[in-house]
């Protein structure tokens, strides 16, 4: 536990140093480690024995690769190798999620700061503005819109918040494909098709929607594909916790991306938004006329 606390302090100090030195790459890299670090600490607290085994495997692998250990690499339990690989993949996906979930609010702040004061003091804000300079001139300088209009406009895959979201989702899809390739070869083609369709839908939600209707359609299509993957998984393989966990992560990341990019609010309240959407679902189920009658 002391090691985990020390790790948090070290990362926080390095982040503040990167910001004070105006090191753009260091700032982005260190802030993206926030989610993986918190999740890793949570795993350490809940499953300390499992964590020790994984760390021991990681140390053995590193020492063997460096040639500093006589222990043969293959002598390490293959189950631990698999667990280590999955853990690294999960942490990497969470790092990319941390990146896009921070960059989008930062971009909103950068646009508002530049619009009001012309000069931006934060180097990483300047870097973000430079990546959308053409769109900034079109929507902000020419008065065609605001920060929300700019970010919700048709994007590019090369936009930092887009490619990091796609990579985060892709990592989980690769884990599914690898598992099917080794253990469930009978269904590999259907899994490959669905994962390809899901990745295509994540690309669509990044670059095509420029109206609220298109944004909602893109999200509905993406969630529909995800539910189809879950349904076929339960039919073909049963209730596989590993698959369910991956699909839940893909759903959560997609919703985070969608809300941040298309429905960002400075005073965002998660519980309030959940209540709002649950109320809409309830009205959809009982009908508008019945709802109006209940409200009388």
Coordinates of C-alpha atoms in Angstrom, one line a residue:
X1 CA 0.0 0.0 0.0
X2 CA 2.9 2.4 0.8
X3 CA 4.3 1.7 -2.6
X4 CA 1.0 2.6 -4.3
X5 CA 0.8 5.9 -2.3
X6 CA 4.4 6.7 -3.2
X7 CA 3.6 5.9 -6.9
X8 CA 0.7 8.4 -6.9
X9 CA 2.9 11.1 -5.3
X10 CA 5.7 10.5 -7.8
X11 CA 3.3 10.7 -10.8
X12 CA 1.7 13.9 -9.4
X13 CA 5.1 15.5 -8.9
X14 CA 6.2 14.5 -12.4
X15 CA 3.0 15.9 -13.9
X16 CA 3.4 19.2 -12.1
X17 CA 7.0 19.4 -13.3
X18 CA 6.0 18.8 -16.9
X19 CA 3.3 21.5 -16.7
X20 CA 5.7 24.0 -15.1
X21 CA 8.4 23.3 -17.7
X22 CA 5.7 23.6 -20.4
X23 CA 6.6 20.1 -21.7
X24 CA 3.6 19.3 -23.9
X25 CA 4.4 15.6 -24.5
X26 CA 5.2 15.0 -20.9
X27 CA 2.0 16.7 -19.8
X28 CA -0.2 14.6 -22.1
X29 CA 1.7 11.4 -21.3
X30 CA 1.5 11.7 -17.6
X31 CA -2.1 12.8 -17.4
X32 CA -3.1 9.8 -19.5
X33 CA -1.6 7.5 -16.8
X34 CA -4.2 8.6 -14.2
X35 CA -6.8 6.0 -15.0
X36 CA -4.4 3.0 -15.3
X37 CA -2.7 4.0 -12.1
X38 CA -6.0 4.3 -10.1
X39 CA -7.2 1.0 -11.5
X40 CA -3.9 -0.8 -10.8
X41 CA -4.0 0.5 -7.2
X42 CA -7.6 -0.8 -6.9
X43 CA -6.5 -4.2 -8.1
X44 CA -3.6 -4.2 -5.7
X45 CA -6.0 -3.4 -2.8
X46 CA -8.7 -6.0 -3.7
X47 CA -6.4 -8.8 -5.0
X48 CA -3.0 -8.4 -3.4
X49 CA -1.9 -12.0 -3.9
X50 CA -2.8 -11.9 -7.6
X51 CA -1.0 -8.6 -8.0
X52 CA 2.2 -9.9 -6.4
X53 CA 2.1 -12.9 -8.9
X54 CA 1.7 -10.6 -11.8
X55 CA 4.4 -8.2 -10.7
X56 CA 6.7 -11.2 -10.1
X57 CA 6.0 -12.5 -13.6
X58 CA 6.7 -9.0 -15.1
X59 CA 10.0 -8.7 -13.3
X60 CA 11.1 -12.2 -14.4
X61 CA 10.1 -11.4 -18.0
X62 CA 12.0 -8.1 -18.0
X63 CA 15.1 -9.6 -16.4
X64 CA 15.1 -12.5 -18.9
X65 CA 14.7 -10.1 -21.8
X66 CA 17.7 -8.1 -20.5
X67 CA 19.7 -11.2 -20.0
X68 CA 20.1 -10.6 -16.3
X69 CA 18.3 -13.7 -15.1
X70 CA 19.1 -17.4 -15.6
X71 CA 15.4 -18.3 -15.2
X72 CA 14.1 -19.5 -18.6
X73 CA 11.3 -17.4 -19.8
X74 CA 9.2 -20.4 -20.7
X75 CA 9.5 -21.7 -17.1
X76 CA 7.2 -19.0 -15.9
X77 CA 3.6 -20.2 -15.7
X78 CA 1.8 -19.5 -19.0
X79 CA -1.3 -18.6 -17.1
X80 CA 0.6 -15.8 -15.5
X81 CA 2.0 -14.7 -18.9
X82 CA -1.5 -14.5 -20.2
X83 CA -2.8 -12.6 -17.2
X84 CA 0.2 -10.2 -17.5
X85 CA -0.5 -9.6 -21.2
X86 CA -4.2 -8.9 -20.5
X87 CA -3.4 -6.6 -17.6
X88 CA -1.0 -4.6 -19.8
X89 CA -3.6 -4.4 -22.6
X90 CA -6.3 -3.2 -20.2
X91 CA -4.0 -0.6 -18.7
X92 CA -3.0 0.6 -22.2
X93 CA -6.6 1.0 -23.2
X94 CA -7.4 2.9 -20.0
X95 CA -4.4 5.2 -20.7
X96 CA -5.8 6.1 -24.1
X97 CA -9.2 6.6 -22.5
X98 CA -7.6 8.9 -19.9
X99 CA -6.0 10.8 -22.8
X100 CA -9.2 11.5 -24.8
X101 CA -11.3 12.1 -21.7
X102 CA -8.9 14.9 -20.6
X103 CA -8.0 16.4 -24.1
X104 CA -11.6 17.2 -25.0
X105 CA -12.4 19.3 -21.9
X106 CA -8.9 20.9 -22.3
X107 CA -9.7 21.8 -25.9
X108 CA -13.0 23.5 -24.7
X109 CA -11.0 25.5 -22.2
X110 CA -8.3 26.4 -24.7
X111 CA -10.8 27.7 -27.2
X112 CA -12.6 29.8 -24.6
X113 CA -9.4 31.2 -23.3
X114 CA -8.1 32.1 -26.7
X115 CA -11.4 33.6 -27.7
X116 CA -11.5 35.8 -24.6
X117 CA -7.8 36.7 -24.0
X118 CA -6.2 36.0 -27.4
X119 CA -3.1 34.8 -25.6
X120 CA -2.8 31.3 -24.0
X121 CA -0.4 30.8 -21.2
X122 CA -0.5 27.0 -21.1
X123 CA 1.8 25.4 -23.8
X124 CA -0.4 22.2 -24.1
X125 CA -3.4 24.4 -24.7
X126 CA -1.5 26.2 -27.5
X127 CA -0.7 22.8 -29.0
X128 CA -4.4 21.7 -29.0
X129 CA -5.4 25.0 -30.7
X130 CA -2.7 24.5 -33.3
X131 CA -4.3 21.1 -34.2
X132 CA -7.7 22.7 -35.0
X133 CA -6.4 26.1 -36.3
X134 CA -8.4 25.8 -39.6
X135 CA -11.6 25.0 -37.8
X136 CA -10.9 27.7 -35.2
X137 CA -10.6 30.3 -37.9
X138 CA -13.8 29.1 -39.5
X139 CA -16.1 28.7 -36.5
X140 CA -14.7 31.1 -33.9
X141 CA -12.9 33.9 -35.7
X142 CA -15.6 34.2 -38.5
X143 CA -18.3 33.9 -35.9
X144 CA -20.0 30.8 -37.3
X145 CA -20.2 29.0 -34.0
X146 CA -18.6 28.4 -30.6
X147 CA -16.3 25.8 -29.0
X148 CA -19.1 23.2 -29.0
X149 CA -19.7 23.8 -32.7
X150 CA -16.1 23.4 -33.5
X151 CA -15.6 20.1 -31.6
X152 CA -18.9 18.6 -32.7
X153 CA -18.1 19.4 -36.4
X154 CA -17.0 16.7 -38.8
X155 CA -13.6 15.5 -37.4
X156 CA -10.6 13.6 -38.7
X157 CA -9.2 10.3 -37.5
X158 CA -6.0 12.2 -36.9
X159 CA -7.7 14.4 -34.2
X160 CA -6.1 13.5 -30.9
X161 CA -9.4 12.7 -29.2
X162 CA -10.5 10.5 -32.1
X163 CA -7.5 8.2 -32.7
X164 CA -6.9 7.7 -29.0
X165 CA -10.6 6.6 -28.6
X166 CA -10.4 4.3 -31.6
X167 CA -7.1 2.7 -30.3
X168 CA -8.6 2.2 -26.8
X169 CA -11.6 0.3 -28.4
X170 CA -9.3 -1.6 -30.8
X171 CA -7.2 -3.0 -28.0
X172 CA -10.2 -4.7 -26.5
X173 CA -11.3 -6.0 -29.9
X174 CA -7.9 -7.5 -30.5
X175 CA -8.1 -9.3 -27.1
X176 CA -11.4 -10.8 -28.2
X177 CA -10.0 -11.9 -31.5
X178 CA -6.9 -13.4 -29.9
X179 CA -9.0 -15.4 -27.5
X180 CA -11.3 -16.7 -30.2
X181 CA -8.3 -17.6 -32.4
X182 CA -6.8 -19.8 -29.6
X183 CA -9.8 -21.2 -27.9
X184 CA -13.0 -20.7 -30.0
X185 CA -12.0 -21.2 -33.6
X186 CA -15.4 -22.4 -34.7
X187 CA -16.8 -18.9 -34.4
X188 CA -13.7 -16.9 -35.5
X189 CA -15.3 -15.6 -38.7
X190 CA -18.4 -14.2 -37.1
X191 CA -16.4 -12.7 -34.3
X192 CA -14.0 -11.1 -36.8
X193 CA -16.9 -9.6 -38.8
X194 CA -18.6 -8.2 -35.7
X195 CA -15.4 -6.7 -34.3
X196 CA -14.7 -5.1 -37.8
X197 CA -18.2 -3.7 -37.8
X198 CA -17.8 -2.4 -34.3
X199 CA -14.5 -0.7 -35.1
X200 CA -16.1 0.8 -38.3
X201 CA -18.9 2.2 -36.1
X202 CA -16.4 3.8 -33.7
X203 CA -14.7 5.5 -36.7
X204 CA -18.1 6.7 -37.9
X205 CA -19.0 8.2 -34.6
X206 CA -15.7 10.1 -34.7
X207 CA -15.7 11.6 -38.1
X208 CA -19.2 11.7 -39.7
X209 CA -21.8 13.1 -37.3
X210 CA -22.2 16.9 -37.7
X211 CA -25.8 17.2 -36.5
X212 CA -27.6 15.9 -33.4
X213 CA -29.7 13.5 -35.4
X214 CA -26.6 11.9 -37.0
X215 CA -24.8 11.8 -33.6
X216 CA -27.7 9.9 -32.0
X217 CA -28.0 7.5 -35.0
X218 CA -24.2 6.8 -34.8
X219 CA -24.5 6.1 -31.1
X220 CA -27.5 3.8 -31.5
X221 CA -25.8 1.9 -34.2
X222 CA -22.7 1.4 -32.2
X223 CA -24.6 0.3 -29.1
X224 CA -26.7 -2.1 -31.3
X225 CA -23.5 -3.8 -32.6
X226 CA -22.2 -4.1 -29.1
X227 CA -25.4 -5.7 -27.9
X228 CA -25.3 -8.0 -30.8
X229 CA -21.8 -9.0 -29.9
X230 CA -22.9 -9.6 -26.3
X231 CA -26.0 -11.6 -27.4
X232 CA -24.0 -13.9 -29.7
X233 CA -21.3 -14.4 -27.1
X234 CA -23.9 -15.6 -24.6
X235 CA -25.5 -17.9 -27.1
X236 CA -22.2 -19.4 -28.4
X237 CA -20.0 -19.4 -25.4
X238 CA -22.3 -19.0 -22.4
X239 CA -21.8 -16.3 -19.7
X240 CA -18.1 -15.6 -20.2
X241 CA -16.9 -13.1 -17.7
X242 CA -13.9 -12.2 -19.7
X243 CA -16.0 -11.2 -22.7
X244 CA -18.6 -9.4 -20.7
X245 CA -15.9 -7.3 -19.0
X246 CA -14.4 -6.3 -22.3
X247 CA -17.8 -5.4 -23.8
X248 CA -18.7 -3.3 -20.7
X249 CA -15.4 -1.5 -21.0
X250 CA -16.1 -0.7 -24.7
X251 CA -19.6 0.5 -23.9
X252 CA -18.4 2.8 -21.1
X253 CA -15.6 4.3 -23.1
X254 CA -17.9 4.9 -26.1
X255 CA -20.4 6.6 -23.8
X256 CA -17.7 8.7 -22.2
X257 CA -16.4 9.8 -25.6
X258 CA -19.9 10.6 -27.0
X259 CA -21.0 12.6 -23.9
X260 CA -17.7 14.5 -23.8
X261 CA -17.6 15.4 -27.4
X262 CA -21.2 16.0 -28.3
X263 CA -22.8 16.9 -24.9
X264 CA -20.0 18.5 -22.9
X265 CA -21.2 20.8 -20.1
X266 CA -19.1 22.8 -17.6
X267 CA -21.6 21.9 -14.8
X268 CA -22.0 18.3 -15.9
X269 CA -23.7 16.1 -13.3
X270 CA -23.6 12.4 -13.9
X271 CA -26.6 11.5 -11.7
X272 CA -28.7 14.3 -13.2
X273 CA -27.9 13.1 -16.7
X274 CA -28.8 9.5 -15.8
X275 CA -32.1 10.6 -14.3
X276 CA -32.9 12.7 -17.4
X277 CA -32.2 9.7 -19.8
X278 CA -34.1 7.3 -17.6
X279 CA -37.0 9.7 -17.6
X280 CA -36.9 9.8 -21.4
X281 CA -36.8 6.0 -21.5
X282 CA -39.8 5.8 -19.2
X283 CA -41.8 8.3 -21.3
X284 CA -40.9 6.3 -24.4
X285 CA -42.2 3.1 -22.8
X286 CA -45.5 4.5 -21.5
X287 CA -46.1 7.0 -24.3
X288 CA -46.3 10.8 -24.2
X289 CA -50.1 10.9 -23.7
X290 CA -49.8 8.7 -20.6
X291 CA -47.0 10.9 -19.3
X292 CA -49.0 14.1 -19.8
X293 CA -52.0 12.4 -18.0
X294 CA -49.7 11.5 -15.0
X295 CA -48.3 15.0 -14.8
X296 CA -51.8 16.6 -14.4

